[in-house]
CSV table of C-alpha atoms and ligand atoms in Angstrom, one decimal:
chain,number,residue,atom,x,y,z
A,553,MET,CA,155.3,139.2,110.6
A,554,SER,CA,154.7,142.9,110.1
A,555,GLN,CA,151.3,144.4,109.3
A,556,PRO,CA,150.9,145.1,105.5
A,557,ALA,CA,151.4,148.9,104.9
A,558,THR,CA,149.6,151.2,102.5
A,559,LEU,CA,151.0,153.6,99.9
A,560,TYR,CA,148.7,156.6,99.9
A,561,VAL,CA,148.7,158.8,96.7
A,562,VAL,CA,147.8,162.2,98.2
A,563,ALA,CA,146.7,165.2,96.1
A,564,THR,CA,147.8,168.6,97.4
A,565,PRO,CA,146.7,172.1,96.3
A,566,ILE,CA,147.5,173.6,92.9
A,567,GLY,CA,147.6,177.1,94.3
A,568,ASN,CA,145.0,177.8,96.9
A,569,LEU,CA,146.1,176.1,100.2
A,570,SER,CA,142.5,175.7,101.3
A,571,ASP,CA,142.1,173.1,98.6
A,572,ILE,CA,143.8,170.4,100.8
A,573,SER,CA,141.2,167.8,101.9
A,574,LEU,CA,140.6,166.8,105.5
A,575,ARG,CA,141.5,163.2,104.5
A,576,ALA,CA,144.8,164.5,103.0
A,577,ILE,CA,145.7,166.3,106.2
A,578,GLU,CA,144.8,163.2,108.3
A,579,THR,CA,146.8,160.9,106.1
A,580,LEU,CA,149.8,163.1,106.0
A,581,LYS,CA,149.7,163.3,109.8
A,582,SER,CA,149.2,159.6,110.4
A,583,VAL,CA,151.7,158.0,107.9
A,584,ASP,CA,155.2,157.1,108.9
A,585,LEU,CA,156.9,158.7,106.0
A,586,ILE,CA,156.1,161.2,103.2
A,587,ALA,CA,157.7,160.6,99.9
A,588,ALA,CA,157.8,164.1,98.3
A,589,GLU,CA,158.9,165.3,94.9
A,590,ASP,CA,160.8,168.2,96.5
A,591,THR,CA,161.1,168.1,100.2
A,592,ARG,CA,161.9,171.8,100.5
A,593,HIS,CA,158.8,172.8,98.5
A,594,SER,CA,156.5,170.4,100.4
A,595,GLY,CA,158.1,171.4,103.7
A,596,ARG,CA,156.3,174.8,103.3
A,597,LEU,CA,152.9,173.1,102.9
A,598,LEU,CA,153.5,170.7,105.8
A,599,LYS,CA,154.6,173.6,108.0
A,600,HIS,CA,151.5,175.5,107.1
A,601,LEU,CA,149.5,172.4,108.1
A,602,ASP,CA,151.5,171.9,111.2
A,603,ILE,CA,152.6,168.4,110.1
A,604,SER,CA,155.9,167.1,111.2
A,605,THR,CA,155.9,163.6,109.5
A,606,PRO,CA,159.4,162.8,108.2
A,607,MET,CA,160.0,163.3,104.5
A,608,GLN,CA,162.1,161.6,101.9
A,609,ALA,CA,162.7,162.8,98.3
A,610,TYR,CA,161.1,160.8,95.5
A,611,HIS,CA,161.2,162.3,92.0
A,612,ASP,CA,161.6,161.6,88.3
A,613,HIS,CA,165.3,161.0,88.7
A,614,SER,CA,165.0,158.6,91.6
A,615,THR,CA,166.8,155.4,90.7
A,616,GLN,CA,165.3,151.9,90.7
A,617,GLU,CA,167.3,151.3,93.9
A,618,GLN,CA,165.5,154.2,95.6
A,619,VAL,CA,162.1,152.9,94.5
A,620,ASP,CA,163.1,149.4,95.8
A,621,LYS,CA,164.0,151.0,99.2
A,622,LEU,CA,160.5,152.5,99.5
A,623,ILE,CA,159.0,149.2,98.4
A,624,VAL,CA,161.0,147.4,101.1
A,625,LYS,CA,159.8,149.9,103.7
A,626,LEU,CA,156.1,149.3,102.6
A,627,GLN,CA,156.8,145.6,102.9
A,628,GLN,CA,158.1,146.1,106.4
A,629,GLY,CA,154.8,147.8,107.4
A,630,ILE,CA,155.8,151.4,107.0
A,631,ASN,CA,152.9,153.5,105.7
A,632,ILE,CA,154.0,156.0,103.1
A,633,ALA,CA,152.2,159.0,101.5
A,634,LEU,CA,153.3,160.0,98.1
A,635,ILE,CA,153.0,163.7,97.2
A,636,SER,CA,154.2,165.9,94.4
A,637,ASP,CA,154.9,169.7,94.3
A,638,ALA,CA,151.2,170.4,93.5
A,639,GLY,CA,148.1,168.6,92.5
A,640,THR,CA,147.7,164.9,92.0
A,641,PRO,CA,150.9,162.7,91.9
A,642,LEU,CA,151.5,160.8,88.7
A,643,ILE,CA,149.5,163.3,86.6
A,644,SER,CA,152.5,164.8,84.7
A,645,ASP,CA,154.3,164.2,88.0
A,646,PRO,CA,156.5,161.6,89.6
A,647,GLY,CA,155.2,158.3,91.0
A,648,TYR,CA,154.3,155.9,88.3
A,649,PRO,CA,157.2,153.4,88.9
A,650,LEU,CA,156.5,153.3,92.6
A,651,VAL,CA,152.8,152.9,92.3
A,652,SER,CA,152.9,150.3,89.5
A,653,GLN,CA,155.6,148.2,91.4
A,654,ALA,CA,153.7,148.4,94.6
A,655,ARG,CA,150.5,147.2,92.9
A,656,GLN,CA,152.4,144.4,91.2
A,657,LEU,CA,153.6,143.2,94.5
A,658,GLY,CA,150.2,143.3,96.0
A,659,ILE,CA,150.8,146.3,98.3
A,660,ARG,CA,147.7,148.3,99.1
A,661,VAL,CA,147.6,151.6,97.2
A,662,GLU,CA,145.0,154.1,98.1
A,663,PRO,CA,144.2,157.4,96.4
A,664,ILE,CA,143.4,160.5,98.5
A,665,PRO,CA,141.9,162.6,95.7
A,666,GLY,CA,141.9,166.4,95.4
A,667,ALA,CA,143.1,169.2,93.2
A,668,CYS,CA,144.3,168.4,89.7
A,669,ALA,CA,144.8,171.2,87.1
A,670,VAL,CA,143.4,169.2,84.1
A,671,ILE,CA,140.1,168.5,85.9
A,672,ALA,CA,139.8,172.0,87.4
A,673,ALA,CA,140.4,173.6,84.0
A,674,LEU,CA,138.0,171.3,82.2
A,675,SER,CA,135.2,171.6,84.7
A,676,ALA,CA,135.0,175.4,84.3
A,677,SER,CA,136.1,175.8,80.7
A,678,GLY,CA,132.7,175.6,79.0
A,679,LEU,CA,134.1,173.0,76.6
A,680,SER,CA,132.5,169.6,76.3
A,681,SER,CA,133.4,167.4,79.2
A,682,PHE,CA,131.7,164.2,78.0
A,683,GLN,CA,134.8,162.8,76.5
A,684,PHE,CA,138.3,164.3,76.7
A,685,SER,CA,141.9,163.4,76.2
A,686,PHE,CA,144.5,164.6,78.6
A,687,GLU,CA,147.8,164.8,76.6
A,688,GLY,CA,150.2,166.0,79.3
A,689,PHE,CA,152.8,168.5,78.2
A,690,LEU,CA,153.2,169.3,74.5
A,691,PRO,CA,156.7,168.5,73.2
A,692,ALA,CA,159.3,171.4,73.4
A,693,LYS,CA,160.2,171.3,69.7
A,694,THR,CA,157.9,172.7,67.1
A,695,HIS,CA,158.3,169.7,64.8
A,696,ALA,CA,157.3,167.2,67.5
A,697,ARG,CA,154.6,169.5,68.8
A,698,GLN,CA,153.0,169.8,65.3
A,699,ALA,CA,153.2,166.0,64.9
A,700,ILE,CA,151.2,165.4,68.1
A,701,LEU,CA,148.6,168.0,67.1
A,702,GLU,CA,148.4,166.5,63.6
A,703,TRP,CA,147.8,163.1,65.1
A,704,ARG,CA,144.9,164.5,67.2
A,705,LYS,CA,143.5,166.8,64.5
A,706,TYR,CA,140.3,164.8,63.9
A,707,ASP,CA,139.8,163.6,67.5
A,708,GLU,CA,136.3,164.6,68.5
A,709,ARG,CA,137.1,164.7,72.2
A,710,THR,CA,138.2,167.8,74.0
A,711,LEU,CA,142.0,167.9,74.0
A,712,ILE,CA,143.8,169.1,77.1
A,713,PHE,CA,147.5,170.0,77.3
A,714,TYR,CA,149.7,171.3,80.1
A,715,GLU,CA,152.0,174.1,79.0
A,716,SER,CA,154.8,176.2,80.5
A,717,PRO,CA,154.7,180.0,80.2
A,718,HIS,CA,157.9,180.3,78.1
A,719,ARG,CA,156.4,178.1,75.4
A,720,ILE,CA,152.8,179.2,75.4
A,721,VAL,CA,153.1,181.6,72.4
A,722,ALA,CA,155.0,179.1,70.2
A,723,SER,CA,152.5,176.3,71.2
A,724,LEU,CA,149.5,178.4,70.4
A,725,ASN,CA,151.0,179.3,67.1
A,726,ASP,CA,151.4,175.6,66.3
A,727,VAL,CA,147.8,174.9,67.3
A,728,ARG,CA,146.8,177.5,64.7
A,729,VAL,CA,149.1,176.1,62.0
A,730,VAL,CA,147.8,172.5,62.5
A,731,LEU,CA,144.2,172.9,63.7
A,732,GLY,CA,143.4,176.2,62.1
A,733,GLY,CA,142.7,179.7,63.6
A,734,ASP,CA,139.0,179.0,63.9
A,735,ARG,CA,139.1,176.1,66.4
A,736,PRO,CA,137.6,177.1,69.7
A,737,ILE,CA,140.1,176.9,72.6
A,738,VAL,CA,140.4,177.9,76.2
A,739,LEU,CA,143.5,179.0,78.0
A,740,ALA,CA,143.1,178.4,81.8
A,741,ARG,CA,145.7,180.2,83.8
A,742,GLU,CA,146.7,180.4,87.5
A,743,LEU,CA,143.8,178.2,88.6
A,744,THR,CA,142.7,178.7,92.2
A,745,LYS,CA,145.2,181.6,92.6
A,746,THR,CA,144.7,185.4,92.7
A,747,PHE,CA,145.1,186.0,89.0
A,748,GLU,CA,143.1,183.0,87.7
A,749,THR,CA,141.9,183.7,84.2
A,750,PHE,CA,140.1,181.8,81.5
A,751,LEU,CA,140.6,183.1,78.0
A,752,SER,CA,138.3,181.6,75.5
A,753,GLY,CA,137.5,182.1,71.8
A,754,SER,CA,138.9,180.9,68.5
A,755,VAL,CA,142.7,180.1,68.4
A,756,ASP,CA,143.1,183.5,66.5
A,757,GLU,CA,141.2,185.4,69.2
A,758,VAL,CA,143.1,183.8,72.1
A,759,ILE,CA,146.5,184.4,70.5
A,760,GLU,CA,145.5,188.0,70.0
A,761,GLN,CA,144.6,188.4,73.7
A,762,VAL,CA,147.8,186.6,74.8
A,763,ASN,CA,150.0,188.8,72.5
A,764,ALA,CA,148.2,192.0,73.7
A,765,ASP,CA,148.8,191.3,77.4
A,766,SER,CA,152.1,189.8,78.5
A,767,ASN,CA,150.6,188.9,81.9
A,768,GLN,CA,148.7,186.2,80.0
A,769,GLN,CA,152.1,184.6,79.2
A,770,ARG,CA,152.9,184.2,82.8
A,771,GLY,CA,152.2,181.6,85.5
A,772,GLU,CA,150.8,178.1,85.2
A,773,MET,CA,148.5,177.2,82.4
A,774,VAL,CA,146.4,174.6,80.7
A,775,ILE,CA,145.3,174.7,77.0
A,776,LEU,CA,142.0,173.1,76.2
A,777,VAL,CA,141.0,172.6,72.6
A,778,GLN,CA,137.5,171.8,71.4
A,779,GLY,CA,137.3,168.4,69.7
A,780,TYR,CA,137.0,168.2,65.9
A,781,GLN,CA,133.4,168.8,64.8
A,782,LYS,CA,132.3,166.8,61.8
A,783,PRO,CA,130.8,169.1,59.1
A,784,ILE,CA,127.0,168.8,59.3
A,785,ASP,CA,125.6,166.5,56.7
A,786,GLU,CA,122.7,168.1,54.7
A,787,ASP,CA,120.5,165.2,55.6
A,788,THR,CA,121.3,165.2,59.3
A,789,ILE,CA,118.5,166.3,61.5
A,790,PRO,CA,119.6,167.9,64.8
A,791,HIS,CA,118.6,165.9,68.0
A,792,ASP,CA,116.2,168.6,69.3
A,793,ALA,CA,114.4,168.8,66.0
A,794,LEU,CA,114.0,165.0,65.9
A,795,PHE,CA,112.7,165.1,69.5
A,796,THR,CA,110.1,167.7,68.5
A,797,LEU,CA,109.1,165.7,65.4
A,798,GLN,CA,108.8,162.4,67.3
A,799,THR,CA,106.7,164.0,70.0
A,800,LEU,CA,104.3,165.5,67.4
A,801,MET,CA,104.2,162.2,65.5
A,802,ASP,CA,102.9,160.5,68.7
A,803,GLU,CA,99.9,162.9,68.7
A,804,LEU,CA,99.1,164.0,65.2
A,805,PRO,CA,98.8,162.6,61.6
A,806,LEU,CA,102.2,162.3,59.9
A,807,LYS,CA,101.8,165.2,57.5
A,808,GLN,CA,100.5,167.5,60.1
A,809,ALA,CA,103.3,166.5,62.6
A,810,CYS,CA,105.9,167.2,59.9
A,811,ALA,CA,104.5,170.6,59.0
A,812,LEU,CA,104.3,171.7,62.6
A,813,ALA,CA,107.8,170.4,63.4
A,814,ALA,CA,109.2,172.3,60.4
A,815,LYS,CA,107.5,175.5,61.7
A,816,ILE,CA,108.8,175.0,65.2
A,817,THR,CA,112.4,173.9,64.4
A,818,GLY,CA,113.1,175.7,61.1
A,819,GLU,CA,114.1,172.4,59.4
A,820,LYS,CA,112.9,171.7,55.9
A,821,LYS,CA,109.4,170.0,55.8
A,822,ASN,CA,110.5,167.5,53.1
A,823,LYS,CA,113.5,166.4,55.1
A,824,LEU,CA,111.4,165.8,58.2
A,825,TYR,CA,108.7,164.0,56.1
A,826,LYS,CA,111.3,161.7,54.6
A,827,TRP,CA,112.7,160.8,58.1
A,828,ALA,CA,109.1,160.3,59.4
A,829,ILE,CA,108.2,157.9,56.6
A,830,GLU,CA,111.4,155.9,57.2
A,831,ASN,CA,111.0,155.8,61.0
A,832,LYS,CA,107.2,155.8,61.7
B,1245,LIG,N1,150.1,167.0,89.1
B,1245,LIG,C1,149.7,168.3,88.7
B,1245,LIG,C2,148.1,168.2,88.6
B,1245,LIG,O1,147.5,167.4,89.2
B,1245,LIG,O2,147.6,169.0,87.9
B,1245,LIG,C3,150.3,168.8,87.5
B,1245,LIG,C4,151.8,168.9,87.6
B,1245,LIG,S1,152.6,169.4,86.2
B,1245,LIG,C5,154.3,169.2,86.6
B,1245,LIG,C6,152.5,171.2,86.3
B,1245,LIG,C7,151.6,171.7,85.2
B,1245,LIG,O3,150.3,171.6,85.5
B,1245,LIG,C8,151.8,173.2,84.9
B,1245,LIG,O4,152.9,173.5,84.0
B,1245,LIG,C9,150.5,173.6,84.3
B,1245,LIG,O5,150.4,173.3,83.0
B,1245,LIG,C10,149.5,172.7,85.1
B,1245,LIG,N2,149.1,173.4,86.4
B,1245,LIG,C11,149.4,173.1,87.6
B,1245,LIG,N3,148.9,174.0,88.5
B,1245,LIG,C12,148.2,174.9,87.7
B,1245,LIG,C13,147.4,176.0,88.0
B,1245,LIG,N4,147.2,176.4,89.3
B,1245,LIG,N5,146.8,176.7,87.0
B,1245,LIG,C14,146.9,176.2,85.7
B,1245,LIG,N6,147.7,175.2,85.4
B,1245,LIG,C15,148.3,174.5,86.4
């Protein structure tokens, strides 16, 4: 019986070729076959890395029969690395049917992590990274695009979309129509490449910058939208003010702690006193 093989899901650079990992290089060299979204495109990367592993095309239009053939190869003990044109396979890229079928059949699937535009954009955007929702590409038609945005309007997580240059102006306009011109956004463009830019500000401000400079409508881009922020309730006390109040309450009589906390934080003394009485 043949040794069980592994399907490696290998991330490749999204621009800067130095972003390939050592493990990715080792894996691409050592596997028996590379399943690539576009063999001509990946051929250039492999040539640059001096890798001569055979390649086979695997893309979104691959038939079930082609997936089955790759699965049979894995079952025969042939190690395969899956790569896409750029970044992490399956992230708005081909690979899902192959990986899910391999897992269902108990074939070992191993990620070789690396570049991914959504993560690179978020990590340097300055928007909240605690919770986020990656939405893939926005639909091409305005009606469907607005429907998606409408659906996410009150989502408090950072929203992240991939977008193509020829739709960026229309998409940003739809963001303005549905989420309003004041919502903070970031447009991350040409990440890891020579003309990498991050435009940030309100939707209105970013649209103005994009309209003023046609270069901002070129290249690869990610739109990041700050999550919905609930209007601040009059009675809500910000976390840092509460922390100050609690620290003072541990050391001082209640009234004195509230008076001092009000002075330090600028919050109303009565509001702090009410909270202190309820929580002492
Ligand atoms: N699998 C890839 C990844 O891990 O990011 C994404 C592939 S998807 C087909 C291509 C889209 O990803 C582009 O249209 C763009 O929205 C985004 N993207 C890819 N590379 C980028 C880059 N260098 N700068 C900004 N966005 C990029």
